[in-house]
Structure formats: structure tokens, C-alpha cells
PDB file of C-alpha atoms and ligand atoms in Angstrom:
ATOM      1  CA  MET A  24     156.857  -9.872 123.801  1.00 62.00           C
ATOM      2  CA  ASN A  25     155.609  -7.475 126.881  1.00 66.00           C
ATOM      3  CA  ASN A  26     158.406  -9.986 129.612  1.00 87.00           C
ATOM      4  CA  ILE A  27     161.432 -12.432 128.764  1.00 91.00           C
ATOM      5  CA  LYS A  28     159.682 -14.205 131.830  1.00 92.00           C
ATOM      6  CA  ASP A  29     156.610 -14.872 129.979  1.00 91.00           C
ATOM      7  CA  LEU A  30     158.566 -17.285 127.947  1.00 93.00           C
ATOM      8  CA  LEU A  31     158.991 -19.847 130.450  1.00 93.00           C
ATOM      9  CA  ASN A  32     155.409 -19.878 131.430  1.00 88.00           C
ATOM     10  CA  ASN A  33     154.500 -22.737 129.467  1.00 85.00           C
ATOM     11  CA  THR A  34     157.063 -24.670 131.645  1.00 91.00           C
ATOM     12  CA  ASP A  35     158.137 -25.459 134.400  1.00 91.00           C
ATOM     13  CA  LEU A  36     161.038 -23.906 134.377  1.00 94.00           C
ATOM     14  CA  LYS A  37     162.013 -21.686 137.595  1.00 94.00           C
ATOM     15  CA  ALA A  38     162.893 -17.816 136.442  1.00 94.00           C
ATOM     16  CA  THR A  39     165.731 -17.308 137.764  1.00 93.00           C
ATOM     17  CA  PRO A  40     168.157 -14.337 138.168  1.00 91.00           C
ATOM     18  CA  GLN A  41     170.640 -16.095 135.480  1.00 92.00           C
ATOM     19  CA  ARG A  42     167.658 -18.194 133.399  1.00 95.00           C
ATOM     20  CA  LEU A  43     166.872 -14.275 132.533  1.00 95.00           C
ATOM     21  CA  ALA A  44     170.373 -13.042 131.887  1.00 95.00           C
ATOM     22  CA  ILE A  45     170.718 -15.873 129.562  1.00 96.00           C
ATOM     23  CA  LEU A  46     167.058 -15.013 127.692  1.00 97.00           C
ATOM     24  CA  GLU A  47     167.534 -11.835 127.803  1.00 96.00           C
ATOM     25  CA  GLU A  48     171.125 -11.744 125.515  1.00 96.00           C
ATOM     26  CA  ILE A  49     169.654 -14.300 123.348  1.00 97.00           C
ATOM     27  CA  HIS A  50     166.782 -12.346 122.445  1.00 96.00           C
ATOM     28  CA  LYS A  51     168.944  -9.078 122.090  1.00 95.00           C
ATOM     29  CA  ALA A  52     170.983 -10.774 120.126  1.00 96.00           C
ATOM     30  CA  GLY A  53     168.709 -12.953 117.580  1.00 95.00           C
ATOM     31  CA  HIS A  54     171.364 -15.674 117.299  1.00 97.00           C
ATOM     32  CA  ILE A  55     173.604 -16.482 119.681  1.00 97.00           C
ATOM     33  CA  ASP A  56     176.263 -19.664 119.973  1.00 96.00           C
ATOM     34  CA  LEU A  57     177.083 -20.364 123.356  1.00 96.00           C
ATOM     35  CA  GLU A  58     180.304 -18.192 124.625  1.00 95.00           C
ATOM     36  CA  THR A  59     179.174 -15.089 123.389  1.00 96.00           C
ATOM     37  CA  ILE A  60     176.020 -15.798 125.685  1.00 97.00           C
ATOM     38  CA  TYR A  61     178.993 -16.710 128.961  1.00 97.00           C
ATOM     39  CA  LYS A  62     181.244 -13.389 128.022  1.00 96.00           C
ATOM     40  CA  ASN A  63     178.031 -11.006 128.051  1.00 96.00           C
ATOM     41  CA  ILE A  64     176.301 -12.376 131.523  1.00 95.00           C
ATOM     42  CA  SER A  65     179.546 -13.421 133.355  1.00 93.00           C
ATOM     43  CA  GLN A  66     179.550  -8.880 133.048  1.00 92.00           C
ATOM     44  CA  ARG A  67     176.887  -9.403 134.726  1.00 89.00           C
ATOM     45  CA  PHE A  68     177.164 -12.614 136.686  1.00 90.00           C
ATOM     46  CA  PRO A  69     181.062 -13.002 137.913  1.00 92.00           C
ATOM     47  CA  SER A  70     180.585 -15.641 139.779  1.00 91.00           C
ATOM     48  CA  VAL A  71     178.417 -17.831 137.374  1.00 92.00           C
ATOM     49  CA  SER A  72     180.183 -20.831 135.509  1.00 93.00           C
ATOM     50  CA  LEU A  73     180.348 -21.853 132.345  1.00 94.00           C
ATOM     51  CA  ALA A  74     179.309 -25.326 132.573  1.00 95.00           C
ATOM     52  CA  THR A  75     175.888 -23.470 134.545  1.00 94.00           C
ATOM     53  CA  VAL A  76     175.268 -21.386 131.936  1.00 95.00           C
ATOM     54  CA  TYR A  77     176.018 -24.452 129.438  1.00 96.00           C
ATOM     55  CA  LYS A  78     173.786 -26.546 131.564  1.00 96.00           C
ATOM     56  CA  ASN A  79     170.668 -23.577 131.392  1.00 96.00           C
ATOM     57  CA  ILE A  80     171.407 -23.578 127.975  1.00 97.00           C
ATOM     58  CA  HIS A  81     170.458 -27.035 127.576  1.00 96.00           C
ATOM     59  CA  THR A  82     167.893 -27.280 129.561  1.00 97.00           C
ATOM     60  CA  LEU A  83     166.647 -24.488 128.323  1.00 97.00           C
ATOM     61  CA  ARG A  84     166.543 -25.753 124.585  1.00 97.00           C
ATOM     62  CA  ASP A  85     165.190 -29.660 126.049  1.00 96.00           C
ATOM     63  CA  ARG A  86     162.278 -27.495 127.139  1.00 95.00           C
ATOM     64  CA  GLY A  87     161.534 -25.586 123.768  1.00 94.00           C
ATOM     65  CA  VAL A  88     161.888 -22.335 125.476  1.00 96.00           C
ATOM     66  CA  ILE A  89     165.342 -21.403 122.632  1.00 97.00           C
ATOM     67  CA  LYS A  90     166.118 -23.126 119.293  1.00 96.00           C
ATOM     68  CA  GLU A  91     169.235 -24.120 118.799  1.00 97.00           C
ATOM     69  CA  LEU A  92     170.594 -23.744 114.799  1.00 96.00           C
ATOM     70  CA  SER A  93     172.798 -26.368 113.823  1.00 92.00           C
ATOM     71  CA  ILE A  94     175.118 -24.108 111.590  1.00 93.00           C
ATOM     72  CA  LYS A  95     177.536 -25.748 108.765  1.00 91.00           C
ATOM     73  CA  GLY A  96     181.533 -24.819 110.395  1.00 90.00           C
ATOM     74  CA  ALA A  97     180.408 -22.904 113.047  1.00 91.00           C
ATOM     75  CA  LYS A  98     178.813 -23.328 117.093  1.00 93.00           C
ATOM     76  CA  PRO A  99     175.613 -23.930 117.063  1.00 95.00           C
ATOM     77  CA  LYS A 100     173.526 -20.973 118.392  1.00 97.00           C
ATOM     78  CA  TYR A 101     170.166 -20.200 119.965  1.00 98.00           C
ATOM     79  CA  GLU A 102     166.743 -18.252 119.068  1.00 97.00           C
ATOM     80  CA  ILE A 103     163.930 -17.510 120.955  1.00 96.00           C
ATOM     81  CA  ALA A 104     160.824 -20.332 119.884  1.00 94.00           C
ATOM     82  CA  ALA A 105     158.221 -18.653 120.097  1.00 87.00           C
ATOM     83  CA  GLN A 106     159.090 -16.555 116.983  1.00 87.00           C
ATOM     84  CA  LYS A 107     156.536 -16.535 113.688  1.00 89.00           C
ATOM     85  CA  PRO A 108     158.157 -19.908 111.542  1.00 89.00           C
ATOM     86  CA  HIS A 109     161.078 -19.024 109.964  1.00 94.00           C
ATOM     87  CA  HIS A 110     164.784 -20.351 107.795  1.00 96.00           C
ATOM     88  CA  HIS A 111     168.034 -18.900 107.873  1.00 97.00           C
ATOM     89  CA  LEU A 112     170.230 -17.183 105.851  1.00 97.00           C
ATOM     90  CA  ILE A 113     173.952 -18.253 106.856  1.00 96.00           C
ATOM     91  CA  CYS A 114     176.738 -15.468 105.449  1.00 96.00           C
ATOM     92  CA  LYS A 115     180.263 -17.371 104.668  1.00 94.00           C
ATOM     93  CA  VAL A 116     181.783 -14.299 105.157  1.00 94.00           C
ATOM     94  CA  CYS A 117     180.723 -12.730 108.708  1.00 93.00           C
ATOM     95  CA  GLY A 118     178.825 -15.604 109.765  1.00 92.00           C
ATOM     96  CA  ASP A 119     176.120 -13.422 109.910  1.00 93.00           C
ATOM     97  CA  VAL A 120     172.516 -14.984 110.427  1.00 96.00           C
ATOM     98  CA  ILE A 121     169.353 -13.342 109.031  1.00 96.00           C
ATOM     99  CA  ASP A 122     166.286 -15.094 109.160  1.00 96.00           C
ATOM    100  CA  ILE A 123     164.031 -15.336 106.133  1.00 96.00           C
ATOM    101  CA  GLU A 124     159.998 -16.207 105.196  1.00 95.00           C
ATOM    102  CA  ILE A 125     159.778 -19.122 102.877  1.00 92.00           C
ATOM    103  CA  ASP A 126     157.065 -20.434 101.667  1.00 92.00           C
ATOM    104  CA  THR A 127     157.921 -24.249 101.784  1.00 92.00           C
ATOM    105  CA  THR A 128     154.160 -25.086 100.048  1.00 92.00           C
ATOM    106  CA  PHE A 129     155.827 -26.195  96.589  1.00 94.00           C
ATOM    107  CA  LEU A 130     158.535 -27.634  98.068  1.00 93.00           C
ATOM    108  CA  LYS A 131     155.732 -29.571 101.124  1.00 94.00           C
ATOM    109  CA  GLU A 132     153.992 -31.080  97.551  1.00 95.00           C
ATOM    110  CA  GLN A 133     156.638 -31.969  95.588  1.00 96.00           C
ATOM    111  CA  LEU A 134     158.033 -33.934  98.355  1.00 95.00           C
ATOM    112  CA  LYS A 135     154.623 -36.024  98.447  1.00 95.00           C
ATOM    113  CA  LYS A 136     154.109 -36.251  94.485  1.00 96.00           C
ATOM    114  CA  VAL A 137     158.316 -37.566  93.871  1.00 96.00           C
ATOM    115  CA  GLU A 138     159.095 -39.304  97.754  1.00 96.00           C
ATOM    116  CA  ASP A 139     155.296 -39.716  98.705  1.00 96.00           C
ATOM    117  CA  PHE A 140     157.102 -38.337 101.918  1.00 96.00           C
ATOM    118  CA  GLU A 141     154.694 -36.098 104.517  1.00 96.00           C
ATOM    119  CA  VAL A 142     156.464 -33.145 105.534  1.00 94.00           C
ATOM    120  CA  SER A 143     156.286 -32.229 109.427  1.00 92.00           C
ATOM    121  CA  ASN A 144     157.907 -29.303 109.551  1.00 87.00           C
ATOM    122  CA  CYS A 145     161.892 -28.115 107.984  1.00 89.00           C
ATOM    123  CA  ASP A 146     164.611 -25.931 108.714  1.00 90.00           C
ATOM    124  CA  ILE A 147     166.140 -24.548 106.005  1.00 93.00           C
ATOM    125  CA  TYR A 148     169.550 -23.006 106.016  1.00 95.00           C
ATOM    126  CA  CYS A 149     171.635 -21.125 102.847  1.00 96.00           C
ATOM    127  CA  TYR A 150     174.440 -20.423 102.574  1.00 96.00           C
ATOM    128  CA  GLY A 151     176.356 -17.471 100.460  1.00 96.00           C
ATOM    129  CA  ILE A 152     177.822 -14.027 101.505  1.00 97.00           C
ATOM    130  CA  CYS A 153     175.627 -11.191 102.436  1.00 96.00           C
ATOM    131  CA  SER A 154     174.697  -7.970 100.987  1.00 95.00           C
ATOM    132  CA  LYS A 155     177.094  -6.604 103.543  1.00 95.00           C
ATOM    133  CA  CYS A 156     180.222  -8.627 102.682  1.00 96.00           C
ATOM    134  CA  LYS A 157     179.105  -8.094  98.620  1.00 93.00           C
ATOM    135  CA  GLY A 158     178.995  -4.062  99.324  1.00 87.00           C
ATOM    136  CA  LYS A 159     183.181  -4.855 100.690  1.00 79.00           C
ATOM    137  CA  SER A 160     184.291  -7.366  98.155  1.00 63.00           C
ATOM    138  CA  ASN A 161     183.215  -4.944  94.955  1.00 56.00           C
ATOM    139  CA  SER A 162     184.955  -2.037  96.349  1.00 51.00           C
TER     140      SER A 162
HETATM  141 ZN1   ZN B  90     177.973 -10.840 105.416  1.00 73.83          ZN
HETATM  142 ZN1   ZN B  91     166.051 -16.752 113.235  1.00 73.83          ZN
END
């Protein structure tokens, strides 16, 4: 992406400094929860309230600019929606969220065959231990 502002191009949302700051935080982090976004933003905008950040994040989510990831046993995280389709690996030890591209053609074919179910899209979340944490427990 050339400019973080471009993310708002297809919406009627104004590119307010706060919205751009929120998008920057999400873009920088990859996946980030609301409290962390607020914490980082309030360093640049000390007067901004959690309620305002909350409202902006939900507006951006509802307009499809960002995507909310519902992670079992953790707070939802947000990512930029305009990305290659991907799925997520979640480390139960450090909480890291890792993007992964999985070909779901086989899954879709199976569901069509077994359940006559037409999949339009699917989000796969796999929970486990990442390579960094696995290394730690072995030593
Ligand atoms: Zn880990
Ligand atoms: Zn992701």
C-alpha cells in the first residue's frame, strides 16, 4: 500500500488523524488488540479517550477496512482487511498470531460432497505452540 489513507478510499469515512493513527498501528503490528492500539495512540494523542478509539475501530470494522479476529480465550485482534486471503495460527503460549496461506479447495469440495454445503468463505484458526516457544520448552 502506498499510503495508509488509501485504505479509506472506497468508504465515505473521513481520514481523521485518529483514524489514520489507528490504521497505522494495525498496519505496523499486523494483528493487535484494542487496548494496545489505545495505549500506543494515547502517546501521540494524549486527549483521546478509549471510547473514541473503540468507536473508530468498530466503524472501521463495520465498513470493512479492518477485520476482527475472534481468538478463543483472548481479546479480539484487528488486522488490515485489504490483504491476500489468509488464515491464522495462534500460539497458546505467547499469544502470537501468525498469518498462513492454506488452500481450502479440498475442504470446500468435501463439504459440498458430504453436506451439499456451498462454502462462500472460511476463516481457519489453528491453535498450538509456535516454533519459538517450542524451542524454549526443549532447552
Ligand atoms: Zn509462541
Ligand atoms: Zn492475519
